CSV table of C-alpha atoms in Angstrom, one decimal:
chain,number,residue,atom,x,y,z
L,4,UNK,CA,0.0,0.0,0.0
L,5,UNK,CA,1.3,3.5,-0.8
L,6,UNK,CA,1.5,6.1,1.9
L,7,UNK,CA,2.1,9.8,1.3
L,8,UNK,CA,5.2,11.3,2.9
L,9,UNK,CA,4.5,12.9,6.3
L,10,UNK,CA,7.7,15.0,6.3
L,11,UNK,CA,6.7,18.1,4.2
L,12,UNK,CA,4.6,19.6,5.5
L,13,UNK,CA,4.3,17.7,8.8
L,14,UNK,CA,0.9,16.5,9.7
L,15,UNK,CA,1.4,17.5,13.3
L,16,UNK,CA,2.4,21.0,14.4
L,17,UNK,CA,2.9,22.7,17.8
L,18,UNK,CA,0.0,24.6,19.3
L,19,UNK,CA,0.0,27.5,19.5
L,20,UNK,CA,2.0,27.8,16.3
L,21,UNK,CA,5.3,29.6,16.6
L,22,UNK,CA,5.2,29.6,20.4
L,23,UNK,CA,8.3,30.2,22.5
L,24,UNK,CA,10.2,27.0,23.5
L,25,UNK,CA,9.1,25.9,26.9
L,26,UNK,CA,10.6,23.5,29.4
L,27,UNK,CA,11.4,20.0,28.4
L,28,UNK,CA,7.9,18.4,28.1
L,29,UNK,CA,6.9,15.7,30.6
L,30,UNK,CA,3.9,14.7,28.6
L,31,UNK,CA,2.1,15.3,25.3
L,32,UNK,CA,-1.5,16.1,24.1
L,33,UNK,CA,-2.5,15.3,20.6
L,34,UNK,CA,-5.5,17.3,19.3
L,35,UNK,CA,-7.5,15.7,16.5
L,36,UNK,CA,-10.1,18.1,14.9
L,37,UNK,CA,-13.6,17.5,13.6
L,38,UNK,CA,-14.6,17.0,10.0
L,39,UNK,CA,-13.6,20.0,7.8
L,40,UNK,CA,-11.7,21.6,10.6
L,41,UNK,CA,-8.1,22.3,11.5
L,42,UNK,CA,-6.4,22.4,14.9
L,43,UNK,CA,-6.0,26.2,15.3
L,44,UNK,CA,-9.6,26.5,16.4
L,45,UNK,CA,-8.8,24.4,19.4
L,46,UNK,CA,-6.3,26.9,20.8
L,47,UNK,CA,-8.9,28.2,23.3
L,48,UNK,CA,-9.0,24.8,25.0
L,49,UNK,CA,-5.3,24.9,25.8
L,50,UNK,CA,-4.8,28.1,27.8
L,51,UNK,CA,-5.0,26.5,31.2
L,52,UNK,CA,-2.6,23.7,30.6
L,53,UNK,CA,0.8,23.4,32.2
L,54,UNK,CA,3.7,24.7,30.1
L,55,UNK,CA,5.5,21.4,30.3
L,56,UNK,CA,2.8,19.6,28.3
L,57,UNK,CA,3.6,19.6,24.6
L,58,UNK,CA,0.5,20.1,22.5
L,59,UNK,CA,0.4,19.0,18.9
L,60,UNK,CA,-2.5,19.4,16.5
L,61,UNK,CA,-3.3,17.3,13.4
L,62,UNK,CA,-3.8,19.1,10.1
L,63,UNK,CA,-5.3,17.0,7.3
L,64,UNK,CA,-4.6,18.0,3.7
L,65,UNK,CA,-6.8,20.9,2.4
L,66,UNK,CA,-7.1,23.0,5.5
L,67,UNK,CA,-5.3,25.8,7.4
L,68,UNK,CA,-1.6,25.7,6.6
L,69,UNK,CA,-2.2,22.8,4.1
L,70,UNK,CA,-4.9,24.6,2.3
L,71,UNK,CA,-3.1,24.4,-1.1
L,72,UNK,CA,-3.0,20.6,-0.9
L,73,UNK,CA,-5.7,18.4,-2.4
L,74,UNK,CA,-8.1,17.3,0.3
L,75,UNK,CA,-8.2,13.6,1.3
L,76,UNK,CA,-6.4,11.2,3.5
L,77,UNK,CA,-6.6,7.5,4.5
L,78,UNK,CA,-6.5,6.1,7.9
L,79,UNK,CA,-3.1,4.5,7.2
L,80,UNK,CA,-1.7,7.9,6.3
L,81,UNK,CA,-2.9,9.4,9.5
L,82,UNK,CA,-1.4,6.6,11.5
L,83,UNK,CA,1.9,6.7,9.6
L,84,UNK,CA,2.1,10.4,10.5
L,85,UNK,CA,2.9,9.4,14.1
L,86,UNK,CA,6.4,8.3,13.0
L,87,UNK,CA,7.3,12.0,12.4
L,88,UNK,CA,6.7,13.0,16.0
L,89,UNK,CA,9.8,13.5,18.1
L,90,UNK,CA,10.2,11.9,21.5
L,91,UNK,CA,7.7,9.1,20.9
L,92,UNK,CA,8.3,7.8,24.4
L,93,UNK,CA,6.4,10.7,26.0
L,94,UNK,CA,3.2,9.8,27.9
L,95,UNK,CA,0.6,10.9,25.4
L,96,UNK,CA,-3.1,11.8,25.7
L,97,UNK,CA,-5.3,12.0,22.6
L,98,UNK,CA,-8.2,14.5,22.4
L,99,UNK,CA,-10.5,14.1,19.4
L,100,UNK,CA,-13.8,15.8,18.6
L,101,UNK,CA,-16.4,14.2,16.3
L,102,UNK,CA,-14.4,12.6,13.4
L,103,UNK,CA,-11.4,13.3,15.5
L,104,UNK,CA,-12.7,11.0,18.3
L,105,UNK,CA,-12.9,8.1,15.9
L,106,UNK,CA,-9.5,8.8,14.5
L,107,UNK,CA,-8.3,9.3,18.1
L,108,UNK,CA,-9.2,5.7,19.0
L,109,UNK,CA,-6.9,4.4,16.2
L,110,UNK,CA,-4.1,6.8,17.2
L,111,UNK,CA,-4.4,5.9,20.9
L,112,UNK,CA,-4.2,2.2,19.9
L,113,UNK,CA,-1.1,2.8,17.6
L,114,UNK,CA,0.6,4.6,20.5
L,115,UNK,CA,0.4,1.5,22.6
L,116,UNK,CA,2.0,1.7,26.0
L,117,UNK,CA,2.8,5.4,25.5
L,118,UNK,CA,-0.9,6.3,25.4
L,119,UNK,CA,-2.3,7.5,28.8
L,120,UNK,CA,-5.8,8.1,27.6
L,121,UNK,CA,-8.4,9.2,25.1
L,122,UNK,CA,-10.8,12.0,25.4
L,123,UNK,CA,-13.7,11.3,22.9
L,124,UNK,CA,-15.7,14.5,22.3
L,125,UNK,CA,-19.0,14.8,20.4
L,126,UNK,CA,-19.0,11.3,19.0
L,127,UNK,CA,-20.7,8.0,19.7
L,128,UNK,CA,-18.5,5.0,19.1
L,129,UNK,CA,-18.6,3.9,15.5
L,130,UNK,CA,-18.0,0.4,14.2
L,131,UNK,CA,-19.0,0.6,10.6
L,132,UNK,CA,-22.0,2.9,10.6
L,133,UNK,CA,-21.2,6.0,8.5
L,134,UNK,CA,-23.1,9.2,8.8
L,135,UNK,CA,-23.8,9.2,5.0
L,136,UNK,CA,-23.4,6.8,2.2
L,137,UNK,CA,-21.1,7.3,-0.8
L,138,UNK,CA,-24.2,8.0,-2.8
L,139,UNK,CA,-25.3,11.0,-0.7
L,140,UNK,CA,-25.9,14.2,-2.6
L,141,UNK,CA,-24.7,17.7,-1.9
L,142,UNK,CA,-27.9,18.6,-0.1
L,143,UNK,CA,-27.6,15.6,2.2
L,144,UNK,CA,-24.1,16.7,3.1
L,145,UNK,CA,-25.2,20.2,3.7
L,146,UNK,CA,-28.2,19.0,5.9
L,147,UNK,CA,-25.7,17.1,8.0
L,148,UNK,CA,-23.6,20.3,8.4
L,149,UNK,CA,-26.7,22.3,9.4
L,150,UNK,CA,-27.6,19.7,12.0
L,151,UNK,CA,-24.2,20.2,13.5
L,152,UNK,CA,-24.7,23.9,13.6
L,153,UNK,CA,-21.9,26.5,14.0
L,154,UNK,CA,-21.7,27.3,10.3
L,155,UNK,CA,-22.5,30.9,9.3
L,156,UNK,CA,-25.1,31.1,6.5
L,157,UNK,CA,-22.9,33.4,4.5
L,158,UNK,CA,-20.4,30.6,4.1
L,159,UNK,CA,-23.0,28.2,2.7
L,160,UNK,CA,-24.4,30.9,0.4
L,161,UNK,CA,-20.9,31.7,-1.1
L,162,UNK,CA,-20.6,29.4,-4.1
L,163,UNK,CA,-16.8,29.0,-3.9
L,164,UNK,CA,-16.7,28.4,-0.1
L,165,UNK,CA,-19.6,26.1,-0.4
L,166,UNK,CA,-17.9,23.9,-3.0
L,167,UNK,CA,-14.6,23.9,-1.0
L,168,UNK,CA,-16.4,22.9,2.1
L,169,UNK,CA,-18.4,20.1,0.4
L,170,UNK,CA,-15.1,18.7,-1.0
L,171,UNK,CA,-13.5,18.7,2.5
L,172,UNK,CA,-16.6,17.1,4.1
L,173,UNK,CA,-16.8,14.4,1.5
L,174,UNK,CA,-13.2,13.4,2.0
L,175,UNK,CA,-13.6,13.5,5.8
L,176,UNK,CA,-16.8,11.4,5.6
L,177,UNK,CA,-14.9,8.8,3.6
L,178,UNK,CA,-12.1,8.8,6.2
L,179,UNK,CA,-14.7,8.5,8.9
L,180,UNK,CA,-16.3,5.5,7.2
L,181,UNK,CA,-13.0,3.8,6.8
L,182,UNK,CA,-12.0,4.5,10.5
L,183,UNK,CA,-15.4,3.3,11.7
L,184,UNK,CA,-15.2,0.0,9.8
L,185,UNK,CA,-11.8,-0.7,11.2
L,186,UNK,CA,-12.8,0.2,14.8
L,187,UNK,CA,-14.6,-3.1,15.3
L,188,UNK,CA,-13.0,-4.9,18.3
L,189,UNK,CA,-10.4,-2.2,18.7
L,190,UNK,CA,-9.4,-1.8,22.4
L,191,UNK,CA,-6.8,0.3,24.2
L,192,UNK,CA,-5.3,-0.2,27.6
L,193,UNK,CA,-5.8,3.4,28.7
L,194,UNK,CA,-8.9,5.1,30.2
L,195,UNK,CA,-11.4,6.9,28.0
L,196,UNK,CA,-13.3,10.1,28.9
L,197,UNK,CA,-16.4,10.8,26.8
L,198,UNK,CA,-17.6,14.4,26.7
L,199,UNK,CA,-20.7,15.5,24.8
L,200,UNK,CA,-23.2,18.4,24.5
L,201,UNK,CA,-26.7,17.4,25.7
L,202,UNK,CA,-28.4,18.9,22.7
L,203,UNK,CA,-25.9,17.5,20.1
L,204,UNK,CA,-28.2,16.5,17.2
L,205,UNK,CA,-25.4,14.4,15.5
L,206,UNK,CA,-25.0,12.0,18.5
L,207,UNK,CA,-27.2,9.3,19.9
L,208,UNK,CA,-26.7,10.0,23.6
L,209,UNK,CA,-27.8,6.4,24.5
L,210,UNK,CA,-24.8,5.0,22.7
L,211,UNK,CA,-22.1,7.1,24.4
L,212,UNK,CA,-21.6,4.4,27.0
L,213,UNK,CA,-20.6,2.1,24.2
L,214,UNK,CA,-17.1,3.6,24.3
L,215,UNK,CA,-16.5,1.2,27.3
L,216,UNK,CA,-16.1,-1.6,24.8
L,217,UNK,CA,-13.0,0.1,23.4
L,218,UNK,CA,-10.9,0.1,26.6
L,219,UNK,CA,-9.7,-2.4,29.2
L,220,UNK,CA,-9.4,0.5,31.7
L,221,UNK,CA,-12.0,2.9,33.0
L,222,UNK,CA,-14.5,4.8,30.9
L,223,UNK,CA,-16.4,7.9,32.1
L,224,UNK,CA,-19.2,9.7,30.3
L,225,UNK,CA,-20.0,13.3,31.0
L,226,UNK,CA,-22.8,15.3,29.3
L,227,UNK,CA,-23.2,19.0,29.7
L,228,UNK,CA,-25.3,21.8,28.0
L,229,UNK,CA,-24.7,22.5,24.4
L,230,UNK,CA,-24.9,21.2,20.8
L,231,UNK,CA,-22.3,19.5,18.6
L,232,UNK,CA,-19.7,22.2,19.1
L,233,UNK,CA,-20.4,22.6,22.9
L,234,UNK,CA,-16.6,22.3,23.5
L,235,UNK,CA,-16.1,25.8,22.0
L,236,UNK,CA,-18.6,27.4,24.5
L,237,UNK,CA,-16.5,29.2,27.2
L,238,UNK,CA,-18.9,27.8,29.8
L,239,UNK,CA,-17.8,24.3,29.0
L,240,UNK,CA,-14.1,24.9,28.8
L,241,UNK,CA,-13.6,23.6,32.3
L,242,UNK,CA,-14.9,20.2,31.4
L,243,UNK,CA,-12.1,19.7,28.8
L,244,UNK,CA,-9.3,21.2,30.9
L,245,UNK,CA,-10.4,19.1,33.9
L,246,UNK,CA,-10.5,15.9,31.8
L,247,UNK,CA,-7.0,16.6,30.4
L,248,UNK,CA,-5.5,17.4,33.8
L,249,UNK,CA,-7.2,14.3,35.4
L,250,UNK,CA,-5.5,12.0,32.8
L,251,UNK,CA,-2.1,13.5,33.3
L,252,UNK,CA,-2.5,13.6,37.1
L,253,UNK,CA,-3.1,9.9,37.0
L,254,UNK,CA,0.2,9.4,35.1
L,255,UNK,CA,2.0,11.5,37.7
L,256,UNK,CA,0.7,9.4,40.5
L,257,UNK,CA,1.8,6.2,38.9
L,258,UNK,CA,5.3,7.7,38.3
L,259,UNK,CA,5.7,8.9,41.9
């Protein structure tokens, strides 16, 4: 199987970009964005983290600093990108939202003993069920986007932006289907924290507990006010910061 090079540009970049070098990191957080999105939007979740936690964000082709690249990636390419990350031995926590949560499970599994946990946000566990079929039309994709909310109508009304967004979403839906199909029976040996907005129209709340089948460790489900992008509500910021800190605190206790 052919795998695109992960060297130029790197799939993973420091968050915030261009930040001053900090102390030698004791742990790492990998941020895996939602469909159509890039990691820079997640900067607001990181302000309260200790400066000795290295934060890296995944940028798929076609968005943010990789905007000039043709959209599209396979799960194997995403997993291969881990090989470009320095200091692979660092205790690593994965935080993924929506599509990023499904990808995050695979990344956590690939990290093996170096993974200290997965935070799955805004996503029920998927084991083959895609949000849309390959035959879905543009209107079906746009309806899915509207159900998620958080998309200015001006973007959808602009022909060029609409076409660009549809291309991104279609490639991400394909990646999501592939990742879901390969999630069957996948288990990690690290705890999973599940976070979700109570009014999220893209998630079946009754299925959130199903994440327990993907770990041999603990699994905690927390639901709070908000829709699919509740994680970007300042009122919910503490849920994410607390989840990150709790995972890393558990690692510190084991090391002491």
